[in-house]
Every structure is written in structure tokens, then in C-alpha cells.
Amino acid sequence: MRERENKAEKARGKIPVLDIGCEVRELKPQMMDAIEKVLDSGAFIMGDNVKAFEREAAEYLGAAHSIALNSGTDALVIALLAAGIGEGDEVVTTPFTFFATAEAISRVGAVPVFVDVEPDTFNLDPGRLETVLTAKTKAVIPVHLFGHAVDMDPLLEMAARYDLKVIEDVAQGFGGEYKNRKLGTLGTAGCYSFFPSKNLGAYGDGGLLVTNDPDLAERAAMLRTHGSRKKYYNELIGFNSRLDEIQAAILRVKLPRIEEWNAGRRLAAERYRACLSGLEGVTLPEEKSYAKHVYHQYTLRIADGKRDELQARLEAEGISSIVYYPLPVHRLPVYAPSLWDLPTAEALAGEVLSIPIWPQIEAETQLWISEKIKQSLR
């Protein structure tokens, strides 16, 4: 019996954190057809696929305006500039996010101001927002981390009271919801990344900005193409930040599958919960009543300093895992030395571990991973 188990273990191979190959195998004929049509058309920049994808994404998300860009980072930068945020302004955000969120604030000449996060969702704590507001505060960037919504109602109420712009960072949450509204459509603008590992990913870089403000949409569209409404008549200092036609064609093939794929991620999360509930020293991801979580990551919180040991033991078993994030943003060298006292974010950095999840992950694989986690923590 044990010999058969050993053979099964050997045949299993290394389990990645994300297996994109499943969707590639399934959709490759459609993708190749879409790419071939782009090649035949000879239109590679700002062609029909980009325009169609913008329409289709706006319709899916329930937004009035959609501007396709070349990355999620550019979406944040352009959203801030289009909203009038610039030199010397303060923008409040979370310290527990990928660097691009704060980087975009710094890139436009503004100052990132960090507020601590909730210990269960890992998201910016709206209850702490008012404590850091000053006369210079002009905007807030909530990050819907790992696909779970920030509690937006109290945040939006505070923003309205202090006349703040709200730029939603939805890089990890395409298709996620807050009280039955798609993330990215609740504030001034929403910014998405189509990095290949995202829930909706291109096969290269890509991004999107959505808004219900026609003036902001017009400025964003100008900033994407060197600050011009009309070619060779530049009115602003802008960027070359266009989603290319081939990536738009790929995203158009994938967009109709996003609900199915997010449902697959949610099912995978339910299976992990069934396998891992009650495990001592392990806190599982929560889903608040206001949120529809889309589980870009399935992130455990491992207590008692055992995270690194668990990761090493899983790696020895051929199970990949990733720490998102080993340092809060305010502790990164670019912002250090920092005087911010953000104990929850700093505690999370020493405890979080993201384990394999993708829409098509098999129940048997999850059971194997769960058993190895239990064995490693005993």
C-alpha cells in the first residue's frame, strides 16, 4: 500500500501556486483564431479589438466608461492624474499591498499615507481612515486584496464628507463584488491589472480604468495617448499606455469565462475550508457578508512563527506557496526609514502564506495539499 502511495506521490510532480495551462489548453483554438485575425488585419494598436473589449468590459462591470491601458500600474497613475491629484497632495492607502499602489501615488508627486489593515480581510480599515486625514489629503486608494472587497460604504461616506477622490485598486479582484456591485465601480475610478496571473489575465501586460465620470474618462483617454484627443495636437503631458490589439483579442476570448472561473475559485476555497477548518494555529480566509470574494489568492495566516517552516516543508513535498507580502510597503527600502506604526500589517507579513488555487484545481489535489499542511504543522 505504502509503495503505491509513494509512486503516486512521485507521479504527482510539483504543484504550482497557479496553473495557467488549464485555460490555455481549453481555449487555445479560439485564442489562435483571434490572434490570426489580428495578424491578417494589420491593425495592431488601438484597433477594433481594443474598442470592443472596452465596451464589453464596461458592460460586464456596469461602468459608463472603460479605457484600456498597458498595465494596472499605469491605470493607477492615470486615474490619479485624471482626478487632479499631484504634487504635494496626500493619498491614503494600505501598507499591505503590492508596491505599485504606493508607487503610483509617489509617481504623480503625491505623498502616500498609510493606514493599518483589518486582521481578517487584510484590507484597509475604514474605521482608521479619519485618524490620518489632513488638509492635504485629496484621495484614498482602497485595495480589494486577494479579491475580497474593502468595506466600501463607510469609506465612501468618509470620502464624501471630506471631498476625497476614491480610486479603487482592483488588480486582484476582477469580477468581485461589494453588495452586488462589481468592484471598481463604486468610487471615482476603478483600476484593473491583466497581468497573466490575474483572475482575468492577458498573455503579456495589460490594464483597464473604468469610471462613471465622463470628464475623468476623457482626460484618462488623452493621457493614455500622449495627452492628445487628436493625433499631433497634444494638450497634456501624457503617456504611451495603450493595450495592444493582440492582448485585447485574447482578453475578449477570456472575458465571457470570468464568471465560471471565479465560481471555480470560490468552489476551491470552499473545499479548502472543509479540509482545513479547525486546524490549530491556522486562520483561513474570511468572506464578509457584504463581499463576493473571488480568491485571486487563498491565503492562510499561520501563527506562532511557524509560517516559514511550513513553507519549507511544503516545498519539500513539491507544493509551491508564496508569501504575499514579506514586507509591508511602509517598510520597503524606498520608503524607509518609516515612522508609521502599523502593527497589524507588520504581523501579517510574518504570518501569511498563499497556497495553490486556480479555477480548475482538482479536489484530489486540494486534499493532498491539505493533508500535507496538517502533517507539517503537527
CSV table of N, CA and C in Angstrom, one decimal, residues 2 49 63 78 85 126 164 175 254 285 294 320 335 369:
chain,number,residue,atom,x,y,z
A,2,ARG,N,1.8,1.3,0.9
A,2,ARG,CA,2.7,2.5,1.0
A,2,ARG,C,3.5,2.7,-0.3
A,49,ASN,N,-10.4,45.4,-31.8
A,49,ASN,CA,-10.5,44.5,-30.6
A,49,ASN,C,-10.4,45.3,-29.3
A,63,ALA,N,-20.1,49.8,-15.7
A,63,ALA,CA,-19.4,51.1,-15.7
A,63,ALA,C,-19.8,51.9,-17.0
A,78,ILE,N,-2.6,57.0,-14.1
A,78,ILE,CA,-3.5,57.8,-15.0
A,78,ILE,C,-4.8,58.2,-14.2
A,85,ILE,N,-5.0,64.7,-8.9
A,85,ILE,CA,-4.0,64.5,-7.8
A,85,ILE,C,-2.6,64.7,-8.3
A,126,PRO,N,-11.5,51.0,7.2
A,126,PRO,CA,-12.1,52.3,7.1
A,126,PRO,C,-12.3,53.0,8.4
A,164,LEU,N,-13.0,63.7,-0.9
A,164,LEU,CA,-11.9,62.9,-1.3
A,164,LEU,C,-12.2,62.1,-2.6
A,175,GLY,N,-14.2,41.0,-11.2
A,175,GLY,CA,-15.4,40.2,-11.1
A,175,GLY,C,-15.9,40.1,-9.6
A,254,LYS,N,-11.4,35.5,-23.3
A,254,LYS,CA,-11.4,35.1,-21.9
A,254,LYS,C,-12.5,35.7,-21.1
A,285,PRO,N,-9.0,32.3,5.2
A,285,PRO,CA,-9.6,33.5,4.7
A,285,PRO,C,-11.1,33.6,5.0
A,294,VAL,N,-13.4,36.6,-4.8
A,294,VAL,CA,-13.1,35.8,-6.0
A,294,VAL,C,-11.7,35.2,-5.9
A,320,SER,N,4.1,24.2,-4.1
A,320,SER,CA,4.5,25.6,-4.1
A,320,SER,C,3.6,26.5,-3.2
A,335,TYR,N,10.8,53.6,1.0
A,335,TYR,CA,10.1,54.5,2.0
A,335,TYR,C,10.7,54.5,3.3
A,369,ILE,N,-2.8,18.6,-0.7
A,369,ILE,CA,-2.2,19.8,-0.1
A,369,ILE,C,-2.6,20.0,1.3
